[in-house]
Amino acid sequence: SEASLLPVVHQGSCYRKLTSVCLETARLLLTILVGDSPANSKVAVSAREAVDLLDSDLIAIPEAKGLKCVVLLFDAMLSNDLVLTAEHIVACLRDEKVDTGDLSCALPYSLHWSVLQVAKKVLELQEKSTSCLAEFARRSAFDKTGVAILMQCLARLCALSSRQSPGDETIQLRQLLATALAQAFISENAMLKESEGVPMWKTESIKRIRSVELKKHSASVQEQVVQSMLDV
């Protein structure tokens, strides 16, 4: 029966084989994603088929769950949806409480650097796509929590590393994460303004009006300028 299948798998070589295959497949998919031009390869097709074949019991095995997270990340990256890709990157790195009360991550630390490299690609694509403040406010792939998880992961890997000083790629990633955090705050504030009926572009236009120029504008705009000054 399915109820007795999981204990049997855990006890024998089947479990070791399953976990080994899941980890190796996840590693290969991440290697493809980190490459210059990720494509839908045979590895990806096989990984999707493997995840589909795993029942609800077997998918609970950490390595199988990790493979599923990487498959979802791979498909999101192929779809060029940066927000969805960011969500699955965070899912791969986030610590979650398990039944025992302990914290567990979908992927082992040995694969975290590869996930961070994928995150770096997303952040670079995001940076290229924001040419003005309005776009900068609206195109935050990672929210504040997501950026914090990436920063924690990077700090943990640096602490575990034997290198005395960070490499160039680590320094670049830190700079991108600093920009992403600022963008996440601006994006959140923009959404709050939008919910209040004040477009971000209009808010920024109001802030650029100097007090000596108030007479040139309508009474409504003058009120908004004064309120903007009071909010600082």
CSV table of N, CA and C in Angstrom, one decimal, residues 125-219:
chain,number,residue,atom,x,y,z
A,125,LEU,N,18.8,41.4,-15.1
A,125,LEU,CA,17.8,41.6,-16.1
A,125,LEU,C,16.8,42.7,-15.6
A,126,GLN,N,16.5,42.7,-14.3
A,126,GLN,CA,15.6,43.7,-13.8
A,126,GLN,C,16.3,45.1,-13.9
A,127,GLU,N,17.6,45.1,-13.6
A,127,GLU,CA,18.3,46.4,-13.7
A,127,GLU,C,18.3,47.0,-15.1
A,128,LYS,N,18.4,46.1,-16.1
A,128,LYS,CA,18.5,46.6,-17.5
A,128,LYS,C,17.1,47.0,-17.9
A,129,SER,N,16.0,46.5,-17.3
A,129,SER,CA,14.7,46.8,-17.8
A,129,SER,C,14.1,48.1,-17.1
A,130,THR,N,14.8,48.7,-16.2
A,130,THR,CA,14.3,49.9,-15.5
A,130,THR,C,15.1,51.1,-16.0
A,131,SER,N,14.5,51.9,-16.8
A,131,SER,CA,15.2,53.1,-17.4
A,131,SER,C,14.7,54.4,-16.8
A,132,CYS,N,13.6,54.3,-15.9
A,132,CYS,CA,13.2,55.5,-15.3
A,132,CYS,C,12.6,55.2,-13.9
A,133,LEU,N,12.4,56.2,-13.1
A,133,LEU,CA,11.9,56.0,-11.7
A,133,LEU,C,10.6,55.2,-11.7
A,134,ALA,N,9.7,55.5,-12.6
A,134,ALA,CA,8.4,54.9,-12.6
A,134,ALA,C,8.5,53.4,-12.8
A,135,GLU,N,9.4,53.0,-13.7
A,135,GLU,CA,9.6,51.6,-14.0
A,135,GLU,C,10.4,51.0,-12.8
A,136,PHE,N,11.3,51.7,-12.2
A,136,PHE,CA,12.0,51.2,-11.1
A,136,PHE,C,11.1,50.9,-9.9
A,137,ALA,N,10.0,51.7,-9.8
A,137,ALA,CA,9.1,51.5,-8.7
A,137,ALA,C,8.2,50.3,-8.9
A,138,ARG,N,7.9,50.0,-10.2
A,138,ARG,CA,6.9,49.0,-10.5
A,138,ARG,C,7.5,47.6,-10.8
A,139,ARG,N,8.8,47.5,-11.1
A,139,ARG,CA,9.4,46.3,-11.5
A,139,ARG,C,10.3,45.6,-10.5
A,140,SER,N,9.8,45.5,-9.3
A,140,SER,CA,10.6,44.8,-8.2
A,140,SER,C,10.2,43.3,-8.3
A,141,ALA,N,11.2,42.5,-8.8
A,141,ALA,CA,10.9,41.1,-8.8
A,141,ALA,C,10.9,40.5,-7.4
A,142,PHE,N,11.8,40.9,-6.6
A,142,PHE,CA,11.9,40.4,-5.2
A,142,PHE,C,11.3,41.4,-4.2
A,143,ASP,N,10.5,41.0,-3.3
A,143,ASP,CA,10.0,41.9,-2.3
A,143,ASP,C,11.0,42.0,-1.1
A,144,LYS,N,10.7,42.7,-0.1
A,144,LYS,CA,11.7,42.9,1.0
A,144,LYS,C,12.1,41.6,1.7
A,145,THR,N,11.1,40.7,1.9
A,145,THR,CA,11.4,39.5,2.5
A,145,THR,C,12.3,38.6,1.6
A,146,GLY,N,12.0,38.6,0.3
A,146,GLY,CA,12.8,37.8,-0.6
A,146,GLY,C,14.3,38.3,-0.6
A,147,VAL,N,14.5,39.6,-0.7
A,147,VAL,CA,15.8,40.1,-0.7
A,147,VAL,C,16.6,39.8,0.6
A,148,ALA,N,15.8,39.8,1.7
A,148,ALA,CA,16.4,39.5,3.0
A,148,ALA,C,16.9,38.1,3.0
A,149,ILE,N,16.1,37.2,2.5
A,149,ILE,CA,16.4,35.7,2.4
A,149,ILE,C,17.7,35.5,1.6
A,150,LEU,N,17.8,36.2,0.4
A,150,LEU,CA,19.0,36.2,-0.4
A,150,LEU,C,20.2,36.7,0.3
A,151,MET,N,20.0,37.8,1.0
A,151,MET,CA,21.2,38.3,1.8
A,151,MET,C,21.6,37.4,2.9
A,152,GLN,N,20.7,36.8,3.6
A,152,GLN,CA,21.0,35.8,4.7
A,152,GLN,C,21.7,34.6,4.1
A,153,CYS,N,21.3,34.1,2.9
A,153,CYS,CA,21.9,33.0,2.3
A,153,CYS,C,23.3,33.3,1.9
A,154,LEU,N,23.5,34.5,1.3
A,154,LEU,CA,24.8,34.9,0.8
A,154,LEU,C,25.8,35.0,2.0
A,155,ALA,N,25.3,35.6,3.1
A,155,ALA,CA,26.1,35.8,4.3
A,155,ALA,C,26.5,34.5,4.9
A,156,ARG,N,25.6,33.5,4.9
A,156,ARG,CA,25.9,32.2,5.4
A,156,ARG,C,26.9,31.5,4.6
A,157,LEU,N,26.8,31.6,3.3
A,157,LEU,CA,27.8,30.9,2.4
A,157,LEU,C,29.2,31.6,2.5
A,158,CYS,N,29.2,32.9,2.7
A,158,CYS,CA,30.5,33.6,2.9
A,158,CYS,C,31.1,33.1,4.2
A,159,ALA,N,30.3,32.9,5.3
A,159,ALA,CA,30.8,32.5,6.5
A,159,ALA,C,31.4,31.1,6.5
A,160,LEU,N,30.8,30.3,5.6
A,160,LEU,CA,31.2,28.9,5.5
A,160,LEU,C,32.4,28.8,4.6
A,161,SER,N,32.7,29.8,3.8
A,161,SER,CA,33.7,29.7,2.8
A,161,SER,C,35.1,29.9,3.5
A,162,SER,N,36.1,29.2,2.9
A,162,SER,CA,37.5,29.3,3.4
A,162,SER,C,38.2,30.5,2.9
A,163,ARG,N,37.6,31.3,1.9
A,163,ARG,CA,38.2,32.5,1.4
A,163,ARG,C,38.2,33.6,2.4
A,164,GLN,N,39.3,34.3,2.5
A,164,GLN,CA,39.4,35.4,3.4
A,164,GLN,C,38.8,36.7,2.9
A,165,SER,N,38.7,36.8,1.6
A,165,SER,CA,38.0,38.0,1.1
A,165,SER,C,37.0,37.6,0.0
A,166,PRO,N,35.9,38.3,-0.2
A,166,PRO,CA,34.9,37.9,-1.2
A,166,PRO,C,35.4,38.1,-2.6
A,167,GLY,N,35.0,37.2,-3.5
A,167,GLY,CA,35.3,37.3,-4.9
A,167,GLY,C,34.5,38.4,-5.6
A,168,ASP,N,34.9,38.7,-6.9
A,168,ASP,CA,34.2,39.7,-7.6
A,168,ASP,C,32.7,39.4,-7.8
A,169,GLU,N,32.4,38.2,-8.0
A,169,GLU,CA,31.0,37.8,-8.2
A,169,GLU,C,30.2,38.1,-7.0
A,170,THR,N,30.8,37.8,-5.8
A,170,THR,CA,30.1,38.0,-4.5
A,170,THR,C,29.9,39.5,-4.3
A,171,ILE,N,30.9,40.3,-4.6
A,171,ILE,CA,30.8,41.8,-4.5
A,171,ILE,C,29.7,42.3,-5.4
A,172,GLN,N,29.7,41.8,-6.6
A,172,GLN,CA,28.6,42.3,-7.6
A,172,GLN,C,27.2,41.9,-7.1
A,173,LEU,N,27.1,40.7,-6.5
A,173,LEU,CA,25.8,40.2,-6.0
A,173,LEU,C,25.4,41.1,-4.8
A,174,ARG,N,26.3,41.4,-4.0
A,174,ARG,CA,26.0,42.3,-2.8
A,174,ARG,C,25.5,43.7,-3.3
A,175,GLN,N,26.1,44.2,-4.3
A,175,GLN,CA,25.7,45.5,-4.9
A,175,GLN,C,24.3,45.4,-5.5
A,176,LEU,N,24.0,44.3,-6.2
A,176,LEU,CA,22.7,44.1,-6.8
A,176,LEU,C,21.7,44.0,-5.7
A,177,LEU,N,22.0,43.3,-4.7
A,177,LEU,CA,21.0,43.0,-3.6
A,177,LEU,C,20.7,44.3,-2.9
A,178,ALA,N,21.7,45.2,-2.7
A,178,ALA,CA,21.5,46.5,-2.1
A,178,ALA,C,20.5,47.3,-2.9
A,179,THR,N,20.7,47.3,-4.2
A,179,THR,CA,19.8,48.0,-5.2
A,179,THR,C,18.4,47.4,-5.1
A,180,ALA,N,18.4,46.1,-5.1
A,180,ALA,CA,17.1,45.3,-5.1
A,180,ALA,C,16.3,45.7,-3.8
A,181,LEU,N,17.0,45.8,-2.7
A,181,LEU,CA,16.3,46.1,-1.4
A,181,LEU,C,15.7,47.5,-1.5
A,182,ALA,N,16.5,48.5,-2.0
A,182,ALA,CA,16.0,49.8,-2.2
A,182,ALA,C,14.8,49.8,-3.1
A,183,GLN,N,14.9,49.0,-4.2
A,183,GLN,CA,13.8,49.0,-5.2
A,183,GLN,C,12.5,48.3,-4.5
A,184,ALA,N,12.7,47.3,-3.7
A,184,ALA,CA,11.6,46.7,-3.0
A,184,ALA,C,10.9,47.7,-2.1
A,185,PHE,N,11.6,48.5,-1.4
A,185,PHE,CA,11.0,49.5,-0.6
A,185,PHE,C,10.2,50.5,-1.4
A,186,ILE,N,10.9,51.0,-2.5
A,186,ILE,CA,10.2,52.0,-3.4
A,186,ILE,C,9.0,51.4,-4.0
A,187,SER,N,9.1,50.1,-4.4
A,187,SER,CA,7.9,49.5,-5.1
A,187,SER,C,6.8,49.3,-4.1
A,188,GLU,N,7.1,49.0,-2.8
A,188,GLU,CA,6.0,48.8,-1.8
A,188,GLU,C,5.4,50.2,-1.6
A,189,ASN,N,6.2,51.2,-1.5
A,189,ASN,CA,5.6,52.6,-1.2
A,189,ASN,C,4.8,53.0,-2.4
A,190,ALA,N,5.2,52.7,-3.6
A,190,ALA,CA,4.5,53.0,-4.8
A,190,ALA,C,3.1,52.3,-4.8
A,191,MET,N,3.1,51.0,-4.4
A,191,MET,CA,1.8,50.3,-4.4
A,191,MET,C,0.9,50.9,-3.4
A,192,LEU,N,1.4,51.4,-2.2
A,192,LEU,CA,0.6,52.0,-1.2
A,192,LEU,C,0.0,53.3,-1.8
A,193,LYS,N,0.9,54.1,-2.5
A,193,LYS,CA,0.4,55.3,-3.1
A,193,LYS,C,-0.7,55.0,-4.2
A,194,GLU,N,-0.5,54.0,-5.0
A,194,GLU,CA,-1.4,53.6,-6.0
A,194,GLU,C,-2.8,53.2,-5.3
A,195,SER,N,-2.7,52.5,-4.2
A,195,SER,CA,-3.9,52.1,-3.5
A,195,SER,C,-4.7,53.3,-3.0
A,196,GLU,N,-3.9,54.4,-2.7
A,196,GLU,CA,-4.5,55.6,-2.2
A,196,GLU,C,-5.0,56.5,-3.4
A,197,GLY,N,-4.8,56.0,-4.6
A,197,GLY,CA,-5.2,56.8,-5.8
A,197,GLY,C,-4.2,57.8,-6.3
A,198,VAL,N,-3.0,57.7,-5.8
A,198,VAL,CA,-1.9,58.7,-6.3
A,198,VAL,C,-0.9,57.9,-7.0
A,199,PRO,N,-0.8,58.0,-8.4
A,199,PRO,CA,0.2,57.3,-9.2
A,199,PRO,C,1.6,57.8,-8.8
A,200,MET,N,2.5,56.8,-8.8
A,200,MET,CA,3.9,57.1,-8.4
A,200,MET,C,4.5,58.2,-9.2
A,201,TRP,N,4.3,58.2,-10.6
A,201,TRP,CA,4.9,59.3,-11.4
A,201,TRP,C,4.4,60.7,-11.0
A,202,LYS,N,3.1,60.7,-10.5
A,202,LYS,CA,2.5,62.0,-10.1
A,202,LYS,C,3.2,62.5,-8.8
A,203,THR,N,3.4,61.5,-7.9
A,203,THR,CA,4.0,61.8,-6.6
A,203,THR,C,5.4,62.4,-6.8
A,204,GLU,N,6.1,61.8,-7.7
A,204,GLU,CA,7.5,62.3,-8.0
A,204,GLU,C,7.5,63.6,-8.6
A,205,SER,N,6.5,63.9,-9.5
A,205,SER,CA,6.4,65.2,-10.2
A,205,SER,C,6.1,66.3,-9.1
A,206,ILE,N,5.2,66.0,-8.2
A,206,ILE,CA,4.9,66.9,-7.1
A,206,ILE,C,6.1,67.3,-6.3
A,207,LYS,N,7.0,66.3,-6.0
A,207,LYS,CA,8.2,66.5,-5.2
A,207,LYS,C,9.2,67.4,-5.9
A,208,ARG,N,9.1,67.4,-7.2
A,208,ARG,CA,10.1,68.2,-7.9
A,208,ARG,C,9.7,69.7,-8.0
A,209,ILE,N,8.5,70.0,-7.6
A,209,ILE,CA,8.0,71.4,-7.7
A,209,ILE,C,8.6,72.2,-6.5
A,210,ARG,N,9.3,73.3,-6.8
A,210,ARG,CA,9.9,74.1,-5.7
A,210,ARG,C,8.9,75.1,-5.2
A,211,SER,N,9.1,75.5,-3.9
A,211,SER,CA,8.2,76.5,-3.3
A,211,SER,C,8.0,77.8,-4.0
A,212,VAL,N,9.1,78.2,-4.7
A,212,VAL,CA,9.0,79.5,-5.4
A,212,VAL,C,8.2,79.4,-6.6
A,213,GLU,N,7.9,78.2,-7.1
A,213,GLU,CA,7.1,78.0,-8.3
A,213,GLU,C,5.7,77.7,-8.0
A,214,LEU,N,5.3,77.7,-6.8
A,214,LEU,CA,3.9,77.3,-6.4
A,214,LEU,C,2.8,78.1,-7.1
A,215,LYS,N,3.1,79.4,-7.3
A,215,LYS,CA,2.0,80.3,-7.9
A,215,LYS,C,1.7,79.9,-9.4
A,216,LYS,N,2.6,79.1,-10.0
A,216,LYS,CA,2.4,78.7,-11.4
A,216,LYS,C,1.4,77.6,-11.5
A,217,HIS,N,1.1,76.9,-10.4
A,217,HIS,CA,0.2,75.7,-10.4
A,217,HIS,C,-1.1,76.0,-9.7
A,218,SER,N,-2.0,75.0,-10.0
A,218,SER,CA,-3.4,75.2,-9.5
A,218,SER,C,-3.4,75.0,-8.0
A,219,ALA,N,-4.5,75.4,-7.3
A,219,ALA,CA,-4.7,75.3,-5.9
A,219,ALA,C,-4.5,73.8,-5.4
